[in-house]
PDB file of C-alpha atoms in Angstrom:
ATOM      1  CA  MET A  61     -39.733  23.472  22.764  1.00  0.00           C
ATOM      2  CA  PHE A  62     -39.248  26.420  25.507  1.00  0.00           C
ATOM      3  CA  GLY A  63     -37.301  24.113  27.193  1.00  0.00           C
ATOM      4  CA  GLU A  64     -34.703  23.935  24.413  1.00  0.00           C
ATOM      5  CA  LYS A  65     -35.024  27.195  24.148  1.00  0.00           C
ATOM      6  CA  GLU A  66     -33.301  28.133  27.519  1.00  0.00           C
ATOM      7  CA  GLU A  67     -30.987  25.294  27.153  1.00  0.00           C
ATOM      8  CA  LEU A  68     -30.114  27.653  24.408  1.00  0.00           C
ATOM      9  CA  MET A  69     -29.432  30.112  26.016  1.00  0.00           C
ATOM     10  CA  THR A  70     -27.508  28.730  28.924  1.00  0.00           C
ATOM     11  CA  ASP A  71     -25.347  26.471  26.775  1.00  0.00           C
ATOM     12  CA  LEU A  72     -24.688  30.704  25.052  1.00  0.00           C
ATOM     13  CA  ARG A  73     -24.389  31.850  28.515  1.00  0.00           C
ATOM     14  CA  ASN A  74     -21.741  29.530  29.503  1.00  0.00           C
ATOM     15  CA  LYS A  75     -19.589  29.309  26.139  1.00  0.00           C
ATOM     16  CA  ARG A  76     -19.430  33.531  26.688  1.00  0.00           C
ATOM     17  CA  THR A  77     -18.117  32.713  30.497  1.00  0.00           C
ATOM     18  CA  GLU A  78     -16.105  30.201  29.479  1.00  0.00           C
ATOM     19  CA  MET A  79     -14.689  32.828  26.493  1.00  0.00           C
ATOM     20  CA  LEU A  80     -13.977  35.448  29.392  1.00  0.00           C
ATOM     21  CA  ILE A  81     -12.187  33.670  31.562  1.00  0.00           C
ATOM     22  CA  GLU A  82      -9.949  32.543  28.587  1.00  0.00           C
ATOM     23  CA  ASN A  83      -9.696  35.522  27.831  1.00  0.00           C
ATOM     24  CA  SER A  84      -9.113  36.561  31.424  1.00  0.00           C
ATOM     25  CA  PHE A  85      -6.398  33.800  31.826  1.00  0.00           C
ATOM     26  CA  ILE A  86      -4.353  35.104  28.359  1.00  0.00           C
ATOM     27  CA  GLN A  87      -3.889  38.121  29.475  1.00  0.00           C
ATOM     28  CA  LEU A  88      -2.648  37.293  32.688  1.00  0.00           C
ATOM     29  CA  VAL A  89      -0.250  34.913  31.314  1.00  0.00           C
ATOM     30  CA  ARG A  90       1.123  36.939  29.316  1.00  0.00           C
ATOM     31  CA  GLN A  91       2.236  39.918  31.878  1.00  0.00           C
ATOM     32  CA  GLN A  92       2.076  37.753  35.042  1.00  0.00           C
ATOM     33  CA  GLY A  93       3.798  34.498  34.382  1.00  0.00           C
ATOM     34  CA  PHE A  94       1.544  31.510  34.735  1.00  0.00           C
ATOM     35  CA  ASN A  95       3.130  30.587  38.764  1.00  0.00           C
ATOM     36  CA  ASN A  96       2.055  34.695  39.929  1.00  0.00           C
ATOM     37  CA  VAL A  97      -2.062  33.781  38.377  1.00  0.00           C
ATOM     38  CA  SER A  98      -4.259  32.890  40.972  1.00  0.00           C
ATOM     39  CA  VAL A  99      -8.151  32.271  40.753  1.00  0.00           C
ATOM     40  CA  ILE A 100      -9.050  35.477  41.740  1.00  0.00           C
ATOM     41  CA  ASP A 101      -7.087  37.083  39.179  1.00  0.00           C
ATOM     42  CA  ILE A 102      -8.768  35.493  36.939  1.00  0.00           C
ATOM     43  CA  SER A 103     -11.984  36.035  38.416  1.00  0.00           C
ATOM     44  CA  ASN A 104     -11.257  39.456  38.945  1.00  0.00           C
ATOM     45  CA  LYS A 105     -10.409  39.980  35.865  1.00  0.00           C
ATOM     46  CA  ALA A 106     -12.954  38.410  33.572  1.00  0.00           C
ATOM     47  CA  LEU A 107     -15.695  39.879  36.405  1.00  0.00           C
ATOM     48  CA  ILE A 108     -17.070  37.193  37.462  1.00  0.00           C
ATOM     49  CA  ASN A 109     -16.932  35.447  41.176  1.00  0.00           C
ATOM     50  CA  ARG A 110     -14.604  32.962  42.188  1.00  0.00           C
ATOM     51  CA  GLN A 111     -17.504  30.056  42.483  1.00  0.00           C
ATOM     52  CA  THR A 112     -18.441  31.024  38.853  1.00  0.00           C
ATOM     53  CA  PHE A 113     -15.152  30.036  37.697  1.00  0.00           C
ATOM     54  CA  TYR A 114     -15.564  26.539  39.871  1.00  0.00           C
ATOM     55  CA  ARG A 115     -18.303  25.630  38.004  1.00  0.00           C
ATOM     56  CA  HIS A 116     -16.211  26.432  34.839  1.00  0.00           C
ATOM     57  CA  TYR A 117     -12.726  24.282  35.531  1.00  0.00           C
ATOM     58  CA  GLN A 118     -11.118  22.818  38.740  1.00  0.00           C
ATOM     59  CA  ASP A 119      -8.720  24.966  39.299  1.00  0.00           C
ATOM     60  CA  LYS A 120      -6.175  27.016  36.722  1.00  0.00           C
ATOM     61  CA  TYR A 121      -4.187  24.120  36.596  1.00  0.00           C
ATOM     62  CA  HIS A 122      -7.438  22.662  34.575  1.00  0.00           C
ATOM     63  CA  LEU A 123      -7.735  25.525  32.504  1.00  0.00           C
ATOM     64  CA  ALA A 124      -4.580  25.587  30.973  1.00  0.00           C
ATOM     65  CA  ALA A 125      -4.722  21.375  30.441  1.00  0.00           C
ATOM     66  CA  LYS A 126      -8.308  22.319  28.932  1.00  0.00           C
ATOM     67  CA  MET A 127      -6.706  24.876  26.596  1.00  0.00           C
ATOM     68  CA  ILE A 128      -3.842  23.593  25.750  1.00  0.00           C
ATOM     69  CA  GLN A 129      -6.022  20.027  24.740  1.00  0.00           C
ATOM     70  CA  ASP A 130      -8.676  22.673  22.756  1.00  0.00           C
ATOM     71  CA  PHE A 131      -5.094  24.136  21.187  1.00  0.00           C
ATOM     72  CA  VAL A 132      -3.966  20.585  19.917  1.00  0.00           C
ATOM     73  CA  SER A 133      -7.429  19.259  19.171  1.00  0.00           C
ATOM     74  CA  THR A 134      -7.475  21.771  16.229  1.00  0.00           C
ATOM     75  CA  TYR A 135      -4.040  21.699  15.134  1.00  0.00           C
ATOM     76  CA  ASP A 136      -4.867  18.038  15.142  1.00  0.00           C
ATOM     77  CA  SER A 137      -7.338  18.728  12.730  1.00  0.00           C
ATOM     78  CA  VAL A 138      -5.747  21.264  10.250  1.00  0.00           C
ATOM     79  CA  LEU A 139      -3.067  18.111   9.986  1.00  0.00           C
ATOM     80  CA  LYS A 140      -5.612  15.975   9.557  1.00  0.00           C
ATOM     81  CA  LYS A 141      -6.777  18.226   6.260  1.00  0.00           C
ATOM     82  CA  ARG A 142      -3.428  18.007   4.773  1.00  0.00           C
ATOM     83  CA  SER A 143      -3.087  14.260   5.540  1.00  0.00           C
ATOM     84  CA  ASN A 144      -6.062  14.196   3.421  1.00  0.00           C
ATOM     85  CA  LEU A 145      -5.286  16.668   0.918  1.00  0.00           C
ATOM     86  CA  ASN A 146      -1.582  14.991   0.526  1.00  0.00           C
ATOM     87  CA  LYS A 147      -3.714  11.544  -0.091  1.00  0.00           C
ATOM     88  CA  GLN A 148      -5.731  13.347  -3.244  1.00  0.00           C
ATOM     89  CA  ASN A 149      -1.751  13.371  -4.536  1.00  0.00           C
ATOM     90  CA  GLN A 150      -1.946  17.589  -3.783  1.00  0.00           C
ATOM     91  CA  ASN A 151       1.512  18.869  -4.609  1.00  0.00           C
ATOM     92  CA  PHE A 152       2.672  20.769  -1.730  1.00  0.00           C
ATOM     93  CA  LEU A 153       2.614  24.144  -3.079  1.00  0.00           C
ATOM     94  CA  SER A 154      -1.603  23.250  -4.018  1.00  0.00           C
ATOM     95  CA  ILE A 155      -1.327  21.859   0.151  1.00  0.00           C
ATOM     96  CA  THR A 156      -0.719  25.036   1.156  1.00  0.00           C
ATOM     97  CA  SER A 157      -2.741  27.885  -0.684  1.00  0.00           C
ATOM     98  CA  ILE A 158      -5.820  25.507   0.515  1.00  0.00           C
ATOM     99  CA  LEU A 159      -4.692  25.004   4.078  1.00  0.00           C
ATOM    100  CA  ALA A 160      -3.050  29.142   4.032  1.00  0.00           C
ATOM    101  CA  PRO A 161      -6.535  30.314   6.003  1.00  0.00           C
ATOM    102  CA  ASP A 162      -6.624  27.047   8.336  1.00  0.00           C
ATOM    103  CA  ILE A 163      -3.204  27.932   9.251  1.00  0.00           C
ATOM    104  CA  LYS A 164      -3.589  31.894   9.542  1.00  0.00           C
ATOM    105  CA  ASN A 165      -6.358  31.193  11.736  1.00  0.00           C
ATOM    106  CA  LEU A 166      -4.891  28.602  13.920  1.00  0.00           C
ATOM    107  CA  LEU A 167      -1.381  30.493  14.581  1.00  0.00           C
ATOM    108  CA  ILE A 168      -1.935  33.690  13.897  1.00  0.00           C
ATOM    109  CA  LYS A 169      -5.578  35.129  14.912  1.00  0.00           C
ATOM    110  CA  GLN A 170      -4.521  33.114  18.148  1.00  0.00           C
ATOM    111  CA  ARG A 171      -1.084  34.455  18.728  1.00  0.00           C
ATOM    112  CA  GLU A 172      -1.409  35.595  21.776  1.00  0.00           C
ATOM    113  CA  LYS A 173      -3.281  32.040  23.429  1.00  0.00           C
ATOM    114  CA  ILE A 174      -0.675  30.233  21.750  1.00  0.00           C
ATOM    115  CA  LEU A 175       2.484  32.511  23.878  1.00  0.00           C
ATOM    116  CA  ALA A 176       0.594  32.336  27.025  1.00  0.00           C
ATOM    117  CA  LEU A 177       0.049  28.416  26.771  1.00  0.00           C
ATOM    118  CA  ARG A 178       3.735  27.823  25.285  1.00  0.00           C
ATOM    119  CA  SER A 179       5.054  29.623  28.544  1.00  0.00           C
ATOM    120  CA  ILE A 180       3.636  27.008  30.552  1.00  0.00           C
ATOM    121  CA  GLN A 181       4.797  23.973  32.120  1.00  0.00           C
ATOM    122  CA  LEU A 182       2.555  21.426  33.724  1.00  0.00           C
ATOM    123  CA  ASP A 183       3.545  17.939  34.699  1.00  0.00           C
ATOM    124  CA  SER A 184       0.951  16.031  33.325  1.00  0.00           C
ATOM    125  CA  LYS A 185       1.255  17.771  29.361  1.00  0.00           C
ATOM    126  CA  ASP A 186       2.342  21.315  27.779  1.00  0.00           C
ATOM    127  CA  LEU A 187       1.979  22.610  24.635  1.00  0.00           C
ATOM    128  CA  SER A 188       5.216  21.595  22.648  1.00  0.00           C
ATOM    129  CA  SER A 189       4.772  17.994  23.751  1.00  0.00           C
ATOM    130  CA  GLU A 190       1.451  18.031  22.804  1.00  0.00           C
ATOM    131  CA  ILE A 191       1.503  19.006  19.305  1.00  0.00           C
ATOM    132  CA  LYS A 192       4.637  16.852  18.537  1.00  0.00           C
ATOM    133  CA  ARG A 193       2.981  14.191  19.497  1.00  0.00           C
ATOM    134  CA  VAL A 194      -0.421  14.938  17.449  1.00  0.00           C
ATOM    135  CA  LEU A 195       2.977  16.252  14.773  1.00  0.00           C
ATOM    136  CA  ARG A 196       4.548  12.146  14.954  1.00  0.00           C
ATOM    137  CA  ASN A 197       0.266  10.331  15.071  1.00  0.00           C
ATOM    138  CA  ASN A 198      -0.156  12.517  11.694  1.00  0.00           C
ATOM    139  CA  LEU A 199       3.592  12.325   9.817  1.00  0.00           C
ATOM    140  CA  VAL A 200       2.800   8.891  10.089  1.00  0.00           C
ATOM    141  CA  SER A 201      -0.426   8.663   8.324  1.00  0.00           C
ATOM    142  CA  MET A 202       1.029  11.633   5.212  1.00  0.00           C
ATOM    143  CA  LEU A 203       3.899   9.680   4.845  1.00  0.00           C
ATOM    144  CA  GLU A 204       4.040   6.206   2.537  1.00  0.00           C
ATOM    145  CA  GLU A 205       6.490   4.866   4.787  1.00  0.00           C
ATOM    146  CA  LYS A 206       6.788   4.915   8.734  1.00  0.00           C
ATOM    147  CA  PRO A 207       9.811   7.206   9.848  1.00  0.00           C
ATOM    148  CA  ASP A 208      12.483   5.911  11.681  1.00  0.00           C
ATOM    149  CA  LYS A 209      13.088   7.906  14.574  1.00  0.00           C
ATOM    150  CA  PHE A 210      15.963  10.332  13.027  1.00  0.00           C
ATOM    151  CA  GLU A 211      13.583  11.011  10.276  1.00  0.00           C
ATOM    152  CA  MET A 212      10.269  11.544  12.903  1.00  0.00           C
ATOM    153  CA  SER A 213      12.529  14.005  14.745  1.00  0.00           C
ATOM    154  CA  LEU A 214      13.734  16.276  11.983  1.00  0.00           C
ATOM    155  CA  LEU A 215      10.280  15.910  10.081  1.00  0.00           C
ATOM    156  CA  THR A 216       9.434  17.199  14.121  1.00  0.00           C
ATOM    157  CA  SER A 217      11.704  19.945  14.183  1.00  0.00           C
ATOM    158  CA  LEU A 218      11.718  21.436  10.563  1.00  0.00           C
ATOM    159  CA  ILE A 219       7.463  21.899  10.914  1.00  0.00           C
ATOM    160  CA  LEU A 220       8.002  22.987  14.820  1.00  0.00           C
ATOM    161  CA  GLY A 221      10.345  25.903  13.435  1.00  0.00           C
ATOM    162  CA  SER A 222       8.322  26.842  10.608  1.00  0.00           C
ATOM    163  CA  PHE A 223       5.225  26.489  13.412  1.00  0.00           C
ATOM    164  CA  ASN A 224       7.783  29.353  15.708  1.00  0.00           C
ATOM    165  CA  TYR A 225       8.263  31.375  12.792  1.00  0.00           C
ATOM    166  CA  LEU A 226       4.655  31.789  11.685  1.00  0.00           C
ATOM    167  CA  ILE A 227       3.941  33.097  15.630  1.00  0.00           C
ATOM    168  CA  ASP A 228       6.859  34.844  16.439  1.00  0.00           C
ATOM    169  CA  GLU A 229       6.760  36.755  12.076  1.00  0.00           C
ATOM    170  CA  GLN A 230       2.851  36.341  12.476  1.00  0.00           C
ATOM    171  CA  GLU A 231       2.666  36.014   8.702  1.00  0.00           C
ATOM    172  CA  LEU A 232       2.892  33.277   6.326  1.00  0.00           C
ATOM    173  CA  PRO A 233       5.403  33.015   4.157  1.00  0.00           C
ATOM    174  CA  ASP A 234       4.573  33.196   0.418  1.00  0.00           C
ATOM    175  CA  THR A 235       4.781  30.532  -2.340  1.00  0.00           C
ATOM    176  CA  SER A 236       7.943  31.652  -3.737  1.00  0.00           C
ATOM    177  CA  GLN A 237       9.516  31.864   0.076  1.00  0.00           C
ATOM    178  CA  ILE A 238       8.432  27.964   0.612  1.00  0.00           C
ATOM    179  CA  GLN A 239       9.698  27.155  -2.948  1.00  0.00           C
ATOM    180  CA  HIS A 240      13.165  28.451  -2.386  1.00  0.00           C
ATOM    181  CA  ALA A 241      13.872  27.232   1.546  1.00  0.00           C
ATOM    182  CA  ILE A 242      13.288  23.593  -0.126  1.00  0.00           C
ATOM    183  CA  THR A 243      15.367  24.143  -2.568  1.00  0.00           C
ATOM    184  CA  VAL A 244      17.764  25.705   0.331  1.00  0.00           C
ATOM    185  CA  ILE A 245      17.415  22.521   2.050  1.00  0.00           C
ATOM    186  CA  LEU A 246      17.885  20.454  -0.829  1.00  0.00           C
ATOM    187  CA  CYS A 247      20.939  21.770  -2.089  1.00  0.00           C
ATOM    188  CA  LEU A 248      22.507  22.008   2.012  1.00  0.00           C
ATOM    189  CA  LEU A 249      21.422  17.752   1.379  1.00  0.00           C
ATOM    190  CA  SER A 250      22.731  17.352  -1.889  1.00  0.00           C
TER     191      SER A 250
END
């Protein structure tokens, strides 16, 4: 019993430390740019020593990659939830209203994090390419037919445009705005 409580406290301390590191990293990247941020800067801002940082991450690149992967994993969960609602024959507007709290939490409440991660270009991955990858994977399961390259490009661009709108405007469009946008798109295509 005592060992479990001690392990729980260690887990909580680790999570709190990682949260401090991540929040400090986000602020520094937003202020100085990723290339100008050092582990020393992150450690000082988080009020920890470098050894503590290195217990959690190999370097700032590892931290950035982990944060990108964590965000993309959460985004993937929302897309899978959307896919499941689609399979339940929910219409687009009802799906949108059901997912609104998840979308708001994901995109608007984590805006600073997204803006910081969006500015980071890593050799192995970046936020935009990872979001596109997850979108492509989920679109295949959402649609009855596998979209061809052109359709996939069009759909991912539309969704990424919506994603960027939500980040930039910091608000979800209401259902009348969504309906109007769909009408405009259909008019353009007819």
